[in-house]
PDB file of C-alpha atoms in Angstrom:
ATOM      1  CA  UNK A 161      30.201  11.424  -2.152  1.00  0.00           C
ATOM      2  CA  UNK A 162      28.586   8.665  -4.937  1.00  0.00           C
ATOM      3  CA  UNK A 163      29.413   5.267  -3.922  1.00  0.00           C
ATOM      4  CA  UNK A 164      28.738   2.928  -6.756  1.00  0.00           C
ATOM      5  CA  UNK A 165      28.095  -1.056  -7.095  1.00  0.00           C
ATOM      6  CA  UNK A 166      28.170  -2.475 -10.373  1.00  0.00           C
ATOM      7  CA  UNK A 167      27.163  -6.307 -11.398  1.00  0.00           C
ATOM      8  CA  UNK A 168      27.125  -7.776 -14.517  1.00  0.00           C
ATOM      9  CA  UNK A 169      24.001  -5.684 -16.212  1.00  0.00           C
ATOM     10  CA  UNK A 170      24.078  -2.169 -14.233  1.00  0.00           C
ATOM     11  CA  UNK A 171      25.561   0.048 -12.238  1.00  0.00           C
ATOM     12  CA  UNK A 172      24.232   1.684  -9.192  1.00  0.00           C
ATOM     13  CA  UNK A 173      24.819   4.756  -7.671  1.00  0.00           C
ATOM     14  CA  UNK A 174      23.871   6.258  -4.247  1.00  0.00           C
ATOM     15  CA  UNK A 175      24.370   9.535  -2.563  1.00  0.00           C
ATOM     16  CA  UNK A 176      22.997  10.760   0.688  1.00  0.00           C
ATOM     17  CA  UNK A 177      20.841  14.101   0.865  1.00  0.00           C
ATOM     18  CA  UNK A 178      19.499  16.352   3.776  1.00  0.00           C
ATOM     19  CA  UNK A 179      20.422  16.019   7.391  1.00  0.00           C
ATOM     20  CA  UNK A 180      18.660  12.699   7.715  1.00  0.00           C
ATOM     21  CA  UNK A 181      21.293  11.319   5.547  1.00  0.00           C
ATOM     22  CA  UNK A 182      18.717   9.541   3.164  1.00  0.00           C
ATOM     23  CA  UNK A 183      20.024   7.315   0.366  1.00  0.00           C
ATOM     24  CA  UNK A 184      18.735   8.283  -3.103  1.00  0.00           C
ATOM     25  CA  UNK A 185      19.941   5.705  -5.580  1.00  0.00           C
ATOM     26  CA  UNK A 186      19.942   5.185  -8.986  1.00  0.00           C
ATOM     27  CA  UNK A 187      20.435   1.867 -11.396  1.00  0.00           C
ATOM     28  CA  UNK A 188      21.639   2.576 -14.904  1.00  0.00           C
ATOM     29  CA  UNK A 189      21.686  -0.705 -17.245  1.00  0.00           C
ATOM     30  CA  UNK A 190      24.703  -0.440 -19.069  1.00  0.00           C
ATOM     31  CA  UNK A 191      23.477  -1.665 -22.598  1.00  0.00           C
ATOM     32  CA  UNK A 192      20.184   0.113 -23.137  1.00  0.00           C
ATOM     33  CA  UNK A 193      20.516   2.984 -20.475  1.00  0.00           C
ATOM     34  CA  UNK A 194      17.285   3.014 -19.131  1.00  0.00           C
ATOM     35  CA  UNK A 195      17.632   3.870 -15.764  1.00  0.00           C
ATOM     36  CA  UNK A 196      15.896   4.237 -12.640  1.00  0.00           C
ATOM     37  CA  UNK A 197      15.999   6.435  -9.735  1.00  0.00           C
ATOM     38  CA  UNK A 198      14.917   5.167  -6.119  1.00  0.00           C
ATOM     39  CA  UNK A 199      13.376   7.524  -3.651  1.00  0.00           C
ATOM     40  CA  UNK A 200      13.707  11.291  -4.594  1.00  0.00           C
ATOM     41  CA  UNK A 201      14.015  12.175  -0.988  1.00  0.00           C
ATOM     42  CA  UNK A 202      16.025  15.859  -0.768  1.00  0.00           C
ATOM     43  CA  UNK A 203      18.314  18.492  -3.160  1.00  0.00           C
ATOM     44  CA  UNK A 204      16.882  18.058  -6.420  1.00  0.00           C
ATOM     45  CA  UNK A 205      19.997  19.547  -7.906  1.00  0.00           C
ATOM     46  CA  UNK A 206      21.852  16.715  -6.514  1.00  0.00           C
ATOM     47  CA  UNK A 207      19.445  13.910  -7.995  1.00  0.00           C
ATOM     48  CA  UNK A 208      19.963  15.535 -11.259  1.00  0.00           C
ATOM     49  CA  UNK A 209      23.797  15.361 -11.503  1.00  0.00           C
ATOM     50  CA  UNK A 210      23.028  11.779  -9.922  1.00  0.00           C
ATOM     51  CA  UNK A 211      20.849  11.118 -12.813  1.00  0.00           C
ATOM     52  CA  UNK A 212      23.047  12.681 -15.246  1.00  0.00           C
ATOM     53  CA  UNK A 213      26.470  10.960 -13.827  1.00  0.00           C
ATOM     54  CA  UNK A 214      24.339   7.602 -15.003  1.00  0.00           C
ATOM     55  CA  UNK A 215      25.313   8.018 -18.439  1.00  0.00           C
ATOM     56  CA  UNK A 216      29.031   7.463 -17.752  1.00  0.00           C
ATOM     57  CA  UNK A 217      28.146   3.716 -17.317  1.00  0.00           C
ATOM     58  CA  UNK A 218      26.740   3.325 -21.307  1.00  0.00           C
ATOM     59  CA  UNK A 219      27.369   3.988 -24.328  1.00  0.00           C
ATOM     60  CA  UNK A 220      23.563   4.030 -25.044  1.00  0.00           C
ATOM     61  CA  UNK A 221      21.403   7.218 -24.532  1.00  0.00           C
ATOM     62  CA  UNK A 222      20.346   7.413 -20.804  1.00  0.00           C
ATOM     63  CA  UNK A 223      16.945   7.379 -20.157  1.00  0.00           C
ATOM     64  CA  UNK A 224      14.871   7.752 -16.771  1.00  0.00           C
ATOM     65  CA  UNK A 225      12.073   5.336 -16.625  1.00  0.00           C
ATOM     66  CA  UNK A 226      11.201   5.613 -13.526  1.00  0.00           C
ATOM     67  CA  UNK A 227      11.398   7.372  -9.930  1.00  0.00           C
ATOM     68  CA  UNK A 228      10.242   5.063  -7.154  1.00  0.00           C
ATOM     69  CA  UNK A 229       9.368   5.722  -3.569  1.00  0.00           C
ATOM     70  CA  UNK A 230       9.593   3.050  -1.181  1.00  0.00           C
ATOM     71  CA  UNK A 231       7.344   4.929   1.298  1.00  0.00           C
ATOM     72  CA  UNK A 232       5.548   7.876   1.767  1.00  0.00           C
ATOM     73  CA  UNK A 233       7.375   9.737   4.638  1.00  0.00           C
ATOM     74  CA  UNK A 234       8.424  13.094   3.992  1.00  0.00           C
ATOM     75  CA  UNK A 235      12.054  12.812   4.362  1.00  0.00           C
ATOM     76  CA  UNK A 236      11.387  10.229   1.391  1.00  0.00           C
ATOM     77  CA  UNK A 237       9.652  12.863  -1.234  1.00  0.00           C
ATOM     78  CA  UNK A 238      10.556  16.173  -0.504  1.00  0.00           C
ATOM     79  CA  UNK A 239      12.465  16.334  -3.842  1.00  0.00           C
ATOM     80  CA  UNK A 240       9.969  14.220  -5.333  1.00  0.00           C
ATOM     81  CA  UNK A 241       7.850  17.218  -7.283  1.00  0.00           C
ATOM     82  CA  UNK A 242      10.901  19.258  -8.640  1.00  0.00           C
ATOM     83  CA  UNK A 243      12.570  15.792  -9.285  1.00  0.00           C
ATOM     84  CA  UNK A 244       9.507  14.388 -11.773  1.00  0.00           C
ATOM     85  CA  UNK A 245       8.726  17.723 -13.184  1.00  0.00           C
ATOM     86  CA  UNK A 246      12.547  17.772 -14.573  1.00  0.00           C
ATOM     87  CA  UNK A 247      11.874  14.305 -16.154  1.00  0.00           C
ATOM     88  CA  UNK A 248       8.396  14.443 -16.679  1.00  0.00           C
ATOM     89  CA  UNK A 249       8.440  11.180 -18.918  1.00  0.00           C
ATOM     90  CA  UNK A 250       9.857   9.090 -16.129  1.00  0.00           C
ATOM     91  CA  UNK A 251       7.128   7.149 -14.420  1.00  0.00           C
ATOM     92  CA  UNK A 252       6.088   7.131 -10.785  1.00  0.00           C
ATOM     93  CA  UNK A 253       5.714   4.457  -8.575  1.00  0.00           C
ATOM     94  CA  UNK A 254       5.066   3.477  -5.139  1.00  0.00           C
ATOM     95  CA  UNK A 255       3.234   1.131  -3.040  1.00  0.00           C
ATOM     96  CA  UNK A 256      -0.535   1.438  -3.394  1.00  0.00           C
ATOM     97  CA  UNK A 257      -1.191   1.559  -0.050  1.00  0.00           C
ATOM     98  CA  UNK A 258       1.061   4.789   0.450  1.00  0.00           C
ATOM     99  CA  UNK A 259       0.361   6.693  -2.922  1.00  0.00           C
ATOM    100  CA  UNK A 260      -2.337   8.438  -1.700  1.00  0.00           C
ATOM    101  CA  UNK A 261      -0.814   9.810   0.977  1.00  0.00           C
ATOM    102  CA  UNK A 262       1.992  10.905  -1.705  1.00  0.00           C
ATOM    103  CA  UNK A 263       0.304  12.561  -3.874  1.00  0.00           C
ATOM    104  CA  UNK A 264      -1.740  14.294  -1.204  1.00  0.00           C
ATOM    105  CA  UNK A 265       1.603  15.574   0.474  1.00  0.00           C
ATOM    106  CA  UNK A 266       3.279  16.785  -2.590  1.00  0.00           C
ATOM    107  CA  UNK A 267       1.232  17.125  -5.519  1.00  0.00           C
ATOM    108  CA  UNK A 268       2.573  14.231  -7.330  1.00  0.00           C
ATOM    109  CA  UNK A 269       0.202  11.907  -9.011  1.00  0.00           C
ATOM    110  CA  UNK A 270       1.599   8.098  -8.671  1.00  0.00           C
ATOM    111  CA  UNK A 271       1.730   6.734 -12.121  1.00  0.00           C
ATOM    112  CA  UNK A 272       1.717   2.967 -11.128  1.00  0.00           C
ATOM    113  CA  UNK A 273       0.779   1.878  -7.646  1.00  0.00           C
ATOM    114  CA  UNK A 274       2.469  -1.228  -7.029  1.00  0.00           C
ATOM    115  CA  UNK A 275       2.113  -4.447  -4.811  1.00  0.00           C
ATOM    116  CA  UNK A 276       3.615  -7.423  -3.124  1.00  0.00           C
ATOM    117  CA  UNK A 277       5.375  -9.807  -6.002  1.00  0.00           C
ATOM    118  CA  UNK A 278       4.221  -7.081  -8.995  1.00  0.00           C
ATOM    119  CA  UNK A 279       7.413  -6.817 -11.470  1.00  0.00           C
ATOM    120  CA  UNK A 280       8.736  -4.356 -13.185  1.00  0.00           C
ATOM    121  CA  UNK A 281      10.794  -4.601 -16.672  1.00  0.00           C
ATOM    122  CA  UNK A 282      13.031  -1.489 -17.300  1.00  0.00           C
ATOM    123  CA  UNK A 283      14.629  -2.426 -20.557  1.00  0.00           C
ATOM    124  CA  UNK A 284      18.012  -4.164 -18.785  1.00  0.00           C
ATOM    125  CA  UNK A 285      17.093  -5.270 -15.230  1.00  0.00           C
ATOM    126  CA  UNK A 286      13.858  -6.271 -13.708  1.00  0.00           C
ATOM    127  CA  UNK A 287      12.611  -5.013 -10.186  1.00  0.00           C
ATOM    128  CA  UNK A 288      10.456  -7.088  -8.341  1.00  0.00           C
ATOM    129  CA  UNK A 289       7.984  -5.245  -5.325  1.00  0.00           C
ATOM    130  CA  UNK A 290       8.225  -7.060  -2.565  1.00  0.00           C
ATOM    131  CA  UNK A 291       5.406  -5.958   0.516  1.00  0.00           C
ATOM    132  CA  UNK A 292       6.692  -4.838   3.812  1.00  0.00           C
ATOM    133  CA  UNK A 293       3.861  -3.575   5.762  1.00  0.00           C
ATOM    134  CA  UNK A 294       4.413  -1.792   9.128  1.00  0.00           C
ATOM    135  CA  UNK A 295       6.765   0.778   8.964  1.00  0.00           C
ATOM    136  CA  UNK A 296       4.033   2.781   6.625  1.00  0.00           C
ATOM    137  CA  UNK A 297       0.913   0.366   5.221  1.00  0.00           C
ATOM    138  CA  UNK A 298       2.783   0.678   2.155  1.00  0.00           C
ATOM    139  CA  UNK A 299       5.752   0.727   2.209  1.00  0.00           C
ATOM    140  CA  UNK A 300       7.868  -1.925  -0.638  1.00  0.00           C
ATOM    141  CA  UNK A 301      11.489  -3.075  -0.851  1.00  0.00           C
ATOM    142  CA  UNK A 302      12.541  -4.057  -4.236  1.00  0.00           C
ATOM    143  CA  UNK A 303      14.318  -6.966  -5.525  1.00  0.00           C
ATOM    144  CA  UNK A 304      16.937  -6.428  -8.288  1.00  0.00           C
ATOM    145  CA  UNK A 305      18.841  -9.792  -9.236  1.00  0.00           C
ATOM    146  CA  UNK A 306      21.536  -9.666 -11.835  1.00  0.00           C
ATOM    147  CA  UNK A 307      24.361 -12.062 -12.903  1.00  0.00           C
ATOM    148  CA  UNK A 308      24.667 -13.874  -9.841  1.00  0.00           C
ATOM    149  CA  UNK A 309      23.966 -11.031  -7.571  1.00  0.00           C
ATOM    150  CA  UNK A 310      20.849 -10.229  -5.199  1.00  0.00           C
ATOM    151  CA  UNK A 311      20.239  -7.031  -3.771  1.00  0.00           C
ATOM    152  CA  UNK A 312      17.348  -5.257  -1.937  1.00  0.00           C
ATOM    153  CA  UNK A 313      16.472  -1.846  -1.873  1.00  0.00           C
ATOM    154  CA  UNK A 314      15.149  -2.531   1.489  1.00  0.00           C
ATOM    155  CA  UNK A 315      13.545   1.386   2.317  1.00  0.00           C
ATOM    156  CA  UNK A 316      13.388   2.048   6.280  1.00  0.00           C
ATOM    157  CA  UNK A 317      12.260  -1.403   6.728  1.00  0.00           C
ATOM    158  CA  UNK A 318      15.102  -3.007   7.390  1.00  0.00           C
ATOM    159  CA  UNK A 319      18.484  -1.272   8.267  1.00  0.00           C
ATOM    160  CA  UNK A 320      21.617  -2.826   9.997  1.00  0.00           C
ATOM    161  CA  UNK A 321      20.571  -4.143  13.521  1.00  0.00           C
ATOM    162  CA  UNK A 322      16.893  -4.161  12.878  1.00  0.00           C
ATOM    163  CA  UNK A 323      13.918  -3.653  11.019  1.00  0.00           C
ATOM    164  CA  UNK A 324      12.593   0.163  10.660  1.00  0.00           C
ATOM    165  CA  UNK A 325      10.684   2.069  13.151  1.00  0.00           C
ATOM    166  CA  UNK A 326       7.079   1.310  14.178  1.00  0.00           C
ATOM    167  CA  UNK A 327       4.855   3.067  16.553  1.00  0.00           C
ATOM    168  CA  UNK A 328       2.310   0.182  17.421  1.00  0.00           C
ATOM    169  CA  UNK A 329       2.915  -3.682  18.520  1.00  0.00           C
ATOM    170  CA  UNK A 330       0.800  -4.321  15.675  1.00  0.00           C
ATOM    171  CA  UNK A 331       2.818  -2.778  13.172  1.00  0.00           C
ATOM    172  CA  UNK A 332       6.027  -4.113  14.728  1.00  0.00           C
ATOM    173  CA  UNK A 333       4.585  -7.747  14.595  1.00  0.00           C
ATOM    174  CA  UNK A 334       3.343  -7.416  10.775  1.00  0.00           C
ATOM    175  CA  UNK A 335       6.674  -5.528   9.803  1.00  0.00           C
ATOM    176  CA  UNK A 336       8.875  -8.507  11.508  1.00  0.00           C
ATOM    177  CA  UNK A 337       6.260 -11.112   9.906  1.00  0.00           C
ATOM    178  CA  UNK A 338       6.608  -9.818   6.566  1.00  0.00           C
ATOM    179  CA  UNK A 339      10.560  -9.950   7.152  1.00  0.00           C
ATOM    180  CA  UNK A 340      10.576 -13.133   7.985  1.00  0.00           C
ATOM    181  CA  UNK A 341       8.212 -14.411   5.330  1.00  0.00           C
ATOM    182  CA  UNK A 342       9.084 -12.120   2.325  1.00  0.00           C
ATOM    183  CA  UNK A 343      12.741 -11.355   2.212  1.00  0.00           C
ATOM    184  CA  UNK A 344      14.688 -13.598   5.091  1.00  0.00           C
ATOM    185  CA  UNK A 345      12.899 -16.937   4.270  1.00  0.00           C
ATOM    186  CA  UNK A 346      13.377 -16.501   0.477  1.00  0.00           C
ATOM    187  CA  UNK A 347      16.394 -14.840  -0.025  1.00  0.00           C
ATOM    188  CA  UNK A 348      20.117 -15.935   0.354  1.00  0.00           C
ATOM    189  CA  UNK A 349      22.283 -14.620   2.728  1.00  0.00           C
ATOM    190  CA  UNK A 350      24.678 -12.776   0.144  1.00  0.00           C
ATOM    191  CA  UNK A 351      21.634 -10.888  -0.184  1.00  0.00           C
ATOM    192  CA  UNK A 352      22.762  -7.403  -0.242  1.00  0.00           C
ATOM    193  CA  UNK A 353      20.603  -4.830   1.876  1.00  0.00           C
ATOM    194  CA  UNK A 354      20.670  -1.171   0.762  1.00  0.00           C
ATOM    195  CA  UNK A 355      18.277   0.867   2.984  1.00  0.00           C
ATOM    196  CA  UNK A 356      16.624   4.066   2.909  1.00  0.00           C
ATOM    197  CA  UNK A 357      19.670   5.518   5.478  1.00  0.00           C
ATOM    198  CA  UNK A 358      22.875   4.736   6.401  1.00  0.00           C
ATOM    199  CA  UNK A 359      25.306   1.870   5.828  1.00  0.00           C
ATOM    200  CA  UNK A 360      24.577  -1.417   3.731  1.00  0.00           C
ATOM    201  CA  UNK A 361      24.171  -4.765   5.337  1.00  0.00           C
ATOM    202  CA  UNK A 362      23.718  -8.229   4.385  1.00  0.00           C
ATOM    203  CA  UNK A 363      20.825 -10.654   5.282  1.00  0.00           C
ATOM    204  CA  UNK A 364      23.525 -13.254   6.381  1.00  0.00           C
ATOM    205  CA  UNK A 365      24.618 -10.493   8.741  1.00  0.00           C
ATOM    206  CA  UNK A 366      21.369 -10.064  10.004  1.00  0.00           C
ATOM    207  CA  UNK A 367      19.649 -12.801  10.162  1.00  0.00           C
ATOM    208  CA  UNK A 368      21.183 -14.561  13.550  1.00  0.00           C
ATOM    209  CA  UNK A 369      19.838 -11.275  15.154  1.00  0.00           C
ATOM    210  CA  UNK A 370      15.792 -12.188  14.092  1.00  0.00           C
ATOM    211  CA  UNK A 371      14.809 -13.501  18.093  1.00  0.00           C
ATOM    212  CA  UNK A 372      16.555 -10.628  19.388  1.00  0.00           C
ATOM    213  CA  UNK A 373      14.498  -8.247  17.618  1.00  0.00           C
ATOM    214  CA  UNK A 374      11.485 -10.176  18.021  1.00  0.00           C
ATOM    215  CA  UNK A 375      12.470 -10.674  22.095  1.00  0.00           C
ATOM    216  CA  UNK A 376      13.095  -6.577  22.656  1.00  0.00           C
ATOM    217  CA  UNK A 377      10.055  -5.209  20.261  1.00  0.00           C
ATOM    218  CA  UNK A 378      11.958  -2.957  17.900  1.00  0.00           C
TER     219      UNK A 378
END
């Protein structure tokens, strides 16, 4: 099933792949058509009608610009090869702490590494990297804001209930700092939150829960 959000400049669509249920979505801006495609994760036939279905939301020519991976875990890439090879002018992107671990796992030679605050402009909408380290070194959430609207691509660093899974104290602590600092402390709480599995959330519905999480360590 697509579910689809639109705002006053694109339209985003999301379906979920494998077993894992992993949310692959992709942003279409309905003037110029350039699109792009958020974490390739599973069934590369499936991204493809995804990517294809994009072009019902504008009248120009759609055009991938990009496939970005908000982490390098391999529920997160495994349709990343056959999924750049079929758009081969679309560039890849991921956090530059995490790309070589990419490319090492699938072959696929990251295009752009990106880091905390870098921006991208895709010819309609602008994406803005925002750093969360802990649940990978590298792993990014991005920022899209349009016509009133804010929304995060938050990865599996922050879901519903909680941020994403860590397997160190350390990595807890920086993943819940960067939280904090980066996304709860600047952002409003319409803030929409559209993570790497499952269900959407907002950061008004999460953020009363921040001392909990801290308290219990997950």
């Amino acid at each position: 099933m697509t579910k689809t959000i639109e705002t006053e400049h694109v339209v985003i669509r999301s379906i979920a792949v494998s077993d894992m249920a992993n949310n692959v979505y992709l942003i279409t801006a309905k003037e110029s058509g350039a699109q792009v495609l958020i974490d390739a994760a599973d069934d590369a036939d499936a991204i493809t009608a995804l990517i294809a279905s994009g072009g019902d939301d504008t009248s120009a020519e759609p055009i991938l610009e990009a496939i970005i991976t908000t982490h390098q875990h391999w529920d997160h890439i495994r349709a990343l090869p056959a999924t750049s090879a079929a758009f081969p002018d679309a560039m890849t992107i991921a956090g530059s702490a995490d790309a070589e671990a990419i490319t090492s796992a699938e072959g696929v030679e990251i295009a752009r590494s990106v880091d905390h605050l870098d921006v991208g402009d895709f010819g309609g909408f602008v994406l803005q990297t925002i750093g969360l380290r802990g649940h990978t070194p590298g792993s990014i959430a991005l920022l899209l804001r349009d016509g009133g609207e804010t929304i995060l691509f938050s990865g599996d660093s922050l879901f519903p209930g909680g941020p994403g899974k860590t397997w160190k104290p350390e990595d807890f602590t920086s993943l819940m700092d960067d939280l904090e600092e980066r996304v709860f402390d600047q952002l409003p709480n319409e803030t929409r939150v559209l993570p790497g599995h499952g269900d959407a959330t907002t950061l008004g519905a999460e953020r009363p829960k921040l001392s909990e999480w801290r308290e219990r360590g997950w």
